[in-house]
Amino acid sequence: MRIGVCSDVHGRHDRLLTVLGAMAAAGVDERWCLGDLVGKEPVTPELVAAARQLDLLIAGNHDVWALGPDRVTARGRDVFRLASRATASRHGIDCWHGSPRHPLLGFLTEALAARVLAGRTMGTLGLVGHTHEPAFFTYDGAATRAVRPVPGASYDWQTSDACMANPGAVCGNPRDTAAWW
């Protein structure tokens, strides 16, 4: 199964549509968003329409602040509820907006990834957003390795390793304006 993962849209429906188009062109089977669909502006019909194309949507801190917990925001193949827990698990992949230790507001740094991955089962994959920084961490039972991902590139995680990844931000970040996924 090929899964397209994005995060941190922050109301940029135009960029989300670009990312969803790229995911379709890449032949992904499911499209996931790891939170912060909304930004500081009001939720627009265009953003809701784009969100309806997602197969999984979890809450980010901006979503909870703007909409409140447990509010239905979009319908797609499933009904998506933004929950203040900011977590989900699907196809054996664990997802958080922030980090496993602090799902809503935590940041997954390389140091935290090393501590978290050492306690995870080998062969597992965890996904986070929130930092706007793309990252891919693997733990082989002895050491953690960080890989700088490329936007839109495919990654097969080593089923012998414990892995954590952050797709980067759809809205870009101050150092990099690319719409990552």
PDB file of C-alpha atoms in Angstrom:
ATOM      1  CA  MET A   1       0.000   0.000   0.000  1.00  0.00           C
ATOM      2  CA  ARG A   2       1.254   3.495  -0.874  1.00  0.00           C
ATOM      3  CA  ILE A   3       0.272   6.228   1.568  1.00  0.00           C
ATOM      4  CA  GLY A   4       0.700   9.933   0.875  1.00  0.00           C
ATOM      5  CA  VAL A   5       1.271  11.845   4.120  1.00  0.00           C
ATOM      6  CA  CYS A   6       1.153  15.592   4.643  1.00  0.00           C
ATOM      7  CA  SER A   7       0.857  17.944   7.588  1.00  0.00           C
ATOM      8  CA  ASP A   8       0.557  21.591   8.564  1.00  0.00           C
ATOM      9  CA  VAL A   9      -1.619  22.976   5.793  1.00  0.00           C
ATOM     10  CA  HIS A  10      -2.499  26.073   7.871  1.00  0.00           C
ATOM     11  CA  GLY A  11      -5.423  27.019   5.678  1.00  0.00           C
ATOM     12  CA  ARG A  12      -3.497  26.908   2.385  1.00  0.00           C
ATOM     13  CA  HIS A  13      -6.131  25.035   0.364  1.00  0.00           C
ATOM     14  CA  ASP A  14      -4.251  25.915  -2.837  1.00  0.00           C
ATOM     15  CA  ARG A  15      -1.143  24.116  -1.637  1.00  0.00           C
ATOM     16  CA  LEU A  16      -3.175  21.206  -0.273  1.00  0.00           C
ATOM     17  CA  LEU A  17      -4.792  20.777  -3.696  1.00  0.00           C
ATOM     18  CA  THR A  18      -1.320  20.804  -5.293  1.00  0.00           C
ATOM     19  CA  VAL A  19      -0.128  18.135  -2.854  1.00  0.00           C
ATOM     20  CA  LEU A  20      -3.265  16.021  -3.387  1.00  0.00           C
ATOM     21  CA  GLY A  21      -2.699  16.254  -7.148  1.00  0.00           C
ATOM     22  CA  ALA A  22       0.904  15.142  -6.723  1.00  0.00           C
ATOM     23  CA  MET A  23      -0.251  12.255  -4.537  1.00  0.00           C
ATOM     24  CA  ALA A  24      -2.750  11.195  -7.211  1.00  0.00           C
ATOM     25  CA  ALA A  25      -0.047  11.377  -9.892  1.00  0.00           C
ATOM     26  CA  ALA A  26       2.204   9.229  -7.686  1.00  0.00           C
ATOM     27  CA  GLY A  27      -0.553   6.606  -7.407  1.00  0.00           C
ATOM     28  CA  VAL A  28      -1.013   6.675  -3.644  1.00  0.00           C
ATOM     29  CA  ASP A  29      -3.807   4.538  -2.214  1.00  0.00           C
ATOM     30  CA  GLU A  30      -4.578   6.753   0.797  1.00  0.00           C
ATOM     31  CA  ARG A  31      -4.021  10.406   1.638  1.00  0.00           C
ATOM     32  CA  TRP A  32      -3.324  11.341   5.280  1.00  0.00           C
ATOM     33  CA  CYS A  33      -2.970  14.701   7.026  1.00  0.00           C
ATOM     34  CA  LEU A  34      -1.261  14.850  10.420  1.00  0.00           C
ATOM     35  CA  GLY A  35      -2.982  17.997  11.635  1.00  0.00           C
ATOM     36  CA  ASP A  36      -3.034  21.779  11.481  1.00  0.00           C
ATOM     37  CA  LEU A  37      -5.425  21.812   8.565  1.00  0.00           C
ATOM     38  CA  VAL A  38      -6.559  25.281   9.605  1.00  0.00           C
ATOM     39  CA  GLY A  39      -4.559  28.435  10.126  1.00  0.00           C
ATOM     40  CA  LYS A  40      -5.344  31.790  11.635  1.00  0.00           C
ATOM     41  CA  GLU A  41      -7.962  32.638   9.029  1.00  0.00           C
ATOM     42  CA  PRO A  42     -11.556  31.313   9.052  1.00  0.00           C
ATOM     43  CA  VAL A  43     -12.148  27.849   7.612  1.00  0.00           C
ATOM     44  CA  THR A  44     -13.101  28.317   3.955  1.00  0.00           C
ATOM     45  CA  PRO A  45     -15.356  26.143   1.791  1.00  0.00           C
ATOM     46  CA  GLU A  46     -12.331  25.527  -0.462  1.00  0.00           C
ATOM     47  CA  LEU A  47     -10.337  24.146   2.458  1.00  0.00           C
ATOM     48  CA  VAL A  48     -13.194  21.886   3.534  1.00  0.00           C
ATOM     49  CA  ALA A  49     -13.615  20.652  -0.062  1.00  0.00           C
ATOM     50  CA  ALA A  50      -9.914  19.817  -0.274  1.00  0.00           C
ATOM     51  CA  ALA A  51     -10.034  18.108   3.145  1.00  0.00           C
ATOM     52  CA  ARG A  52     -12.826  15.850   1.905  1.00  0.00           C
ATOM     53  CA  GLN A  53     -10.248  14.146  -0.313  1.00  0.00           C
ATOM     54  CA  LEU A  54      -8.270  12.989   2.725  1.00  0.00           C
ATOM     55  CA  ASP A  55      -8.597   9.456   4.048  1.00  0.00           C
ATOM     56  CA  LEU A  56      -7.208  10.307   7.488  1.00  0.00           C
ATOM     57  CA  LEU A  57      -7.167  13.650   9.260  1.00  0.00           C
ATOM     58  CA  ILE A  58      -6.018  14.131  12.832  1.00  0.00           C
ATOM     59  CA  ALA A  59      -6.091  17.317  14.869  1.00  0.00           C
ATOM     60  CA  GLY A  60      -3.215  19.686  15.253  1.00  0.00           C
ATOM     61  CA  ASN A  61      -2.855  22.423  17.811  1.00  0.00           C
ATOM     62  CA  HIS A  62      -4.223  25.068  15.424  1.00  0.00           C
ATOM     63  CA  ASP A  63      -7.256  22.900  14.659  1.00  0.00           C
ATOM     64  CA  VAL A  64      -8.065  22.488  18.336  1.00  0.00           C
ATOM     65  CA  TRP A  65      -7.520  26.182  19.052  1.00  0.00           C
ATOM     66  CA  ALA A  66      -9.698  27.273  16.119  1.00  0.00           C
ATOM     67  CA  LEU A  67     -12.437  24.663  16.149  1.00  0.00           C
ATOM     68  CA  GLY A  68     -12.439  23.079  19.574  1.00  0.00           C
ATOM     69  CA  PRO A  69     -12.061  19.349  20.248  1.00  0.00           C
ATOM     70  CA  ASP A  70     -14.457  16.749  18.881  1.00  0.00           C
ATOM     71  CA  ARG A  71     -15.985  18.894  16.156  1.00  0.00           C
ATOM     72  CA  VAL A  72     -16.733  17.255  12.821  1.00  0.00           C
ATOM     73  CA  THR A  73     -15.045  19.305  10.107  1.00  0.00           C
ATOM     74  CA  ALA A  74     -15.158  17.271   6.915  1.00  0.00           C
ATOM     75  CA  ARG A  75     -16.580  14.133   5.424  1.00  0.00           C
ATOM     76  CA  GLY A  76     -14.647  11.948   3.053  1.00  0.00           C
ATOM     77  CA  ARG A  77     -14.577   8.199   3.015  1.00  0.00           C
ATOM     78  CA  ASP A  78     -14.862   8.389   6.806  1.00  0.00           C
ATOM     79  CA  VAL A  79     -16.186  11.006   9.185  1.00  0.00           C
ATOM     80  CA  PHE A  80     -13.222  12.888  10.604  1.00  0.00           C
ATOM     81  CA  ARG A  81     -13.409  14.157  14.137  1.00  0.00           C
ATOM     82  CA  LEU A  82     -10.767  16.488  15.432  1.00  0.00           C
ATOM     83  CA  ALA A  83      -9.861  15.110  18.835  1.00  0.00           C
ATOM     84  CA  SER A  84      -7.598  16.898  21.254  1.00  0.00           C
ATOM     85  CA  ARG A  85      -5.635  13.649  21.593  1.00  0.00           C
ATOM     86  CA  ALA A  86      -4.144  14.391  18.131  1.00  0.00           C
ATOM     87  CA  THR A  87      -3.399  10.701  17.535  1.00  0.00           C
ATOM     88  CA  ALA A  88      -4.477   7.919  15.208  1.00  0.00           C
ATOM     89  CA  SER A  89      -3.368   4.458  14.219  1.00  0.00           C
ATOM     90  CA  ARG A  90      -4.118   2.976  10.828  1.00  0.00           C
ATOM     91  CA  HIS A  91      -2.662  -0.011   8.975  1.00  0.00           C
ATOM     92  CA  GLY A  92      -0.323  -0.532  11.935  1.00  0.00           C
ATOM     93  CA  ILE A  93       1.175   2.963  11.581  1.00  0.00           C
ATOM     94  CA  ASP A  94       0.958   5.276  14.595  1.00  0.00           C
ATOM     95  CA  CYS A  95       0.336   8.977  13.932  1.00  0.00           C
ATOM     96  CA  TRP A  96       0.643  12.057  16.129  1.00  0.00           C
ATOM     97  CA  HIS A  97       0.508  15.721  15.313  1.00  0.00           C
ATOM     98  CA  GLY A  98       3.312  16.627  17.728  1.00  0.00           C
ATOM     99  CA  SER A  99       5.200  13.669  19.156  1.00  0.00           C
ATOM    100  CA  PRO A 100       4.476  10.354  20.889  1.00  0.00           C
ATOM    101  CA  ARG A 101       5.229  11.959  24.258  1.00  0.00           C
ATOM    102  CA  HIS A 102       3.146  15.100  23.649  1.00  0.00           C
ATOM    103  CA  PRO A 103       0.710  14.376  20.782  1.00  0.00           C
ATOM    104  CA  LEU A 104      -0.660  17.883  20.350  1.00  0.00           C
ATOM    105  CA  LEU A 105       2.235  20.234  21.113  1.00  0.00           C
ATOM    106  CA  GLY A 106       5.426  18.154  21.214  1.00  0.00           C
ATOM    107  CA  PHE A 107       8.289  18.486  18.772  1.00  0.00           C
ATOM    108  CA  LEU A 108      10.101  15.431  17.436  1.00  0.00           C
ATOM    109  CA  THR A 109      13.786  16.339  17.434  1.00  0.00           C
ATOM    110  CA  GLU A 110      16.613  13.975  16.599  1.00  0.00           C
ATOM    111  CA  ALA A 111      17.414  13.580  20.307  1.00  0.00           C
ATOM    112  CA  LEU A 112      13.797  12.770  21.165  1.00  0.00           C
ATOM    113  CA  ALA A 113      13.552  10.385  18.195  1.00  0.00           C
ATOM    114  CA  ALA A 114      16.543   8.461  19.558  1.00  0.00           C
ATOM    115  CA  ARG A 115      14.838   8.072  22.956  1.00  0.00           C
ATOM    116  CA  VAL A 116      11.405   7.249  21.526  1.00  0.00           C
ATOM    117  CA  LEU A 117      12.631   4.787  18.891  1.00  0.00           C
ATOM    118  CA  ALA A 118      14.688   2.818  21.411  1.00  0.00           C
ATOM    119  CA  GLY A 119      11.417   1.989  23.185  1.00  0.00           C
ATOM    120  CA  ARG A 120       9.376   1.148  20.089  1.00  0.00           C
ATOM    121  CA  THR A 121       8.936  -2.295  18.607  1.00  0.00           C
ATOM    122  CA  MET A 122      11.257  -3.067  15.721  1.00  0.00           C
ATOM    123  CA  GLY A 123       9.470  -2.944  12.376  1.00  0.00           C
ATOM    124  CA  THR A 124       7.099  -0.147  13.422  1.00  0.00           C
ATOM    125  CA  LEU A 125       6.543   3.222  11.795  1.00  0.00           C
ATOM    126  CA  GLY A 126       5.402   6.394  13.520  1.00  0.00           C
ATOM    127  CA  LEU A 127       4.455   9.637  11.762  1.00  0.00           C
ATOM    128  CA  VAL A 128       4.417  13.177  13.161  1.00  0.00           C
ATOM    129  CA  GLY A 129       3.928  16.724  11.919  1.00  0.00           C
ATOM    130  CA  HIS A 130       4.039  20.045  13.793  1.00  0.00           C
ATOM    131  CA  THR A 131       7.690  21.098  13.340  1.00  0.00           C
ATOM    132  CA  HIS A 132       7.298  21.940   9.607  1.00  0.00           C
ATOM    133  CA  GLU A 133      10.679  20.221   9.174  1.00  0.00           C
ATOM    134  CA  PRO A 134      10.818  17.051   7.083  1.00  0.00           C
ATOM    135  CA  ALA A 135      12.698  14.273   8.834  1.00  0.00           C
ATOM    136  CA  PHE A 136      13.129  10.502   8.719  1.00  0.00           C
ATOM    137  CA  PHE A 137      14.676   8.621  11.653  1.00  0.00           C
ATOM    138  CA  THR A 138      15.516   4.927  11.819  1.00  0.00           C
ATOM    139  CA  TYR A 139      16.673   2.839  14.771  1.00  0.00           C
ATOM    140  CA  ASP A 140      18.299  -0.525  14.070  1.00  0.00           C
ATOM    141  CA  GLY A 141      18.524  -1.682  17.696  1.00  0.00           C
ATOM    142  CA  ALA A 142      21.892  -0.045  18.267  1.00  0.00           C
ATOM    143  CA  ALA A 143      21.869   3.459  16.786  1.00  0.00           C
ATOM    144  CA  THR A 144      19.492   6.088  15.442  1.00  0.00           C
ATOM    145  CA  ARG A 145      20.145   7.469  11.981  1.00  0.00           C
ATOM    146  CA  ALA A 146      18.617  10.663  10.557  1.00  0.00           C
ATOM    147  CA  VAL A 147      17.887  11.041   6.840  1.00  0.00           C
ATOM    148  CA  ARG A 148      17.014  14.364   5.166  1.00  0.00           C
ATOM    149  CA  PRO A 149      14.013  13.522   2.969  1.00  0.00           C
ATOM    150  CA  VAL A 150      13.274  14.926  -0.476  1.00  0.00           C
ATOM    151  CA  PRO A 151       9.773  16.402  -1.147  1.00  0.00           C
ATOM    152  CA  GLY A 152       7.471  13.917  -2.817  1.00  0.00           C
ATOM    153  CA  ALA A 153      10.029  11.090  -2.734  1.00  0.00           C
ATOM    154  CA  SER A 154       8.902   7.604  -1.726  1.00  0.00           C
ATOM    155  CA  TYR A 155      10.421   5.842   1.261  1.00  0.00           C
ATOM    156  CA  ASP A 156      10.125   2.191   2.185  1.00  0.00           C
ATOM    157  CA  TRP A 157      10.777   1.806   5.861  1.00  0.00           C
ATOM    158  CA  GLN A 158      12.989  -1.046   6.914  1.00  0.00           C
ATOM    159  CA  THR A 159      10.729  -3.583   8.575  1.00  0.00           C
ATOM    160  CA  SER A 160      13.723  -4.625  10.658  1.00  0.00           C
ATOM    161  CA  ASP A 161      14.052  -1.076  12.094  1.00  0.00           C
ATOM    162  CA  ALA A 162      11.844   1.180  14.200  1.00  0.00           C
ATOM    163  CA  CYS A 163      11.157   4.351  12.203  1.00  0.00           C
ATOM    164  CA  MET A 164       9.679   7.826  12.734  1.00  0.00           C
ATOM    165  CA  ALA A 165       9.030  10.344   9.966  1.00  0.00           C
ATOM    166  CA  ASN A 166       7.781  13.895   9.535  1.00  0.00           C
ATOM    167  CA  PRO A 167       6.584  14.811   6.028  1.00  0.00           C
ATOM    168  CA  GLY A 168       7.279  18.533   6.490  1.00  0.00           C
ATOM    169  CA  ALA A 169       4.703  21.264   5.975  1.00  0.00           C
ATOM    170  CA  VAL A 170       2.290  21.791   3.105  1.00  0.00           C
ATOM    171  CA  CYS A 171       2.372  25.517   3.906  1.00  0.00           C
ATOM    172  CA  GLY A 172       6.182  25.644   3.773  1.00  0.00           C
ATOM    173  CA  ASN A 173       8.452  27.133   6.425  1.00  0.00           C
ATOM    174  CA  PRO A 174      10.645  30.220   6.629  1.00  0.00           C
ATOM    175  CA  ARG A 175      13.729  28.370   5.363  1.00  0.00           C
ATOM    176  CA  ASP A 176      11.980  26.345   2.666  1.00  0.00           C
ATOM    177  CA  THR A 177       8.794  27.334   0.848  1.00  0.00           C
ATOM    178  CA  ALA A 178       8.234  23.918  -0.792  1.00  0.00           C
ATOM    179  CA  ALA A 179       4.872  22.215  -0.179  1.00  0.00           C
ATOM    180  CA  TRP A 180       6.174  19.008   1.399  1.00  0.00           C
ATOM    181  CA  TRP A 181       4.459  15.645   1.607  1.00  0.00           C
TER     182      TRP A 181
END
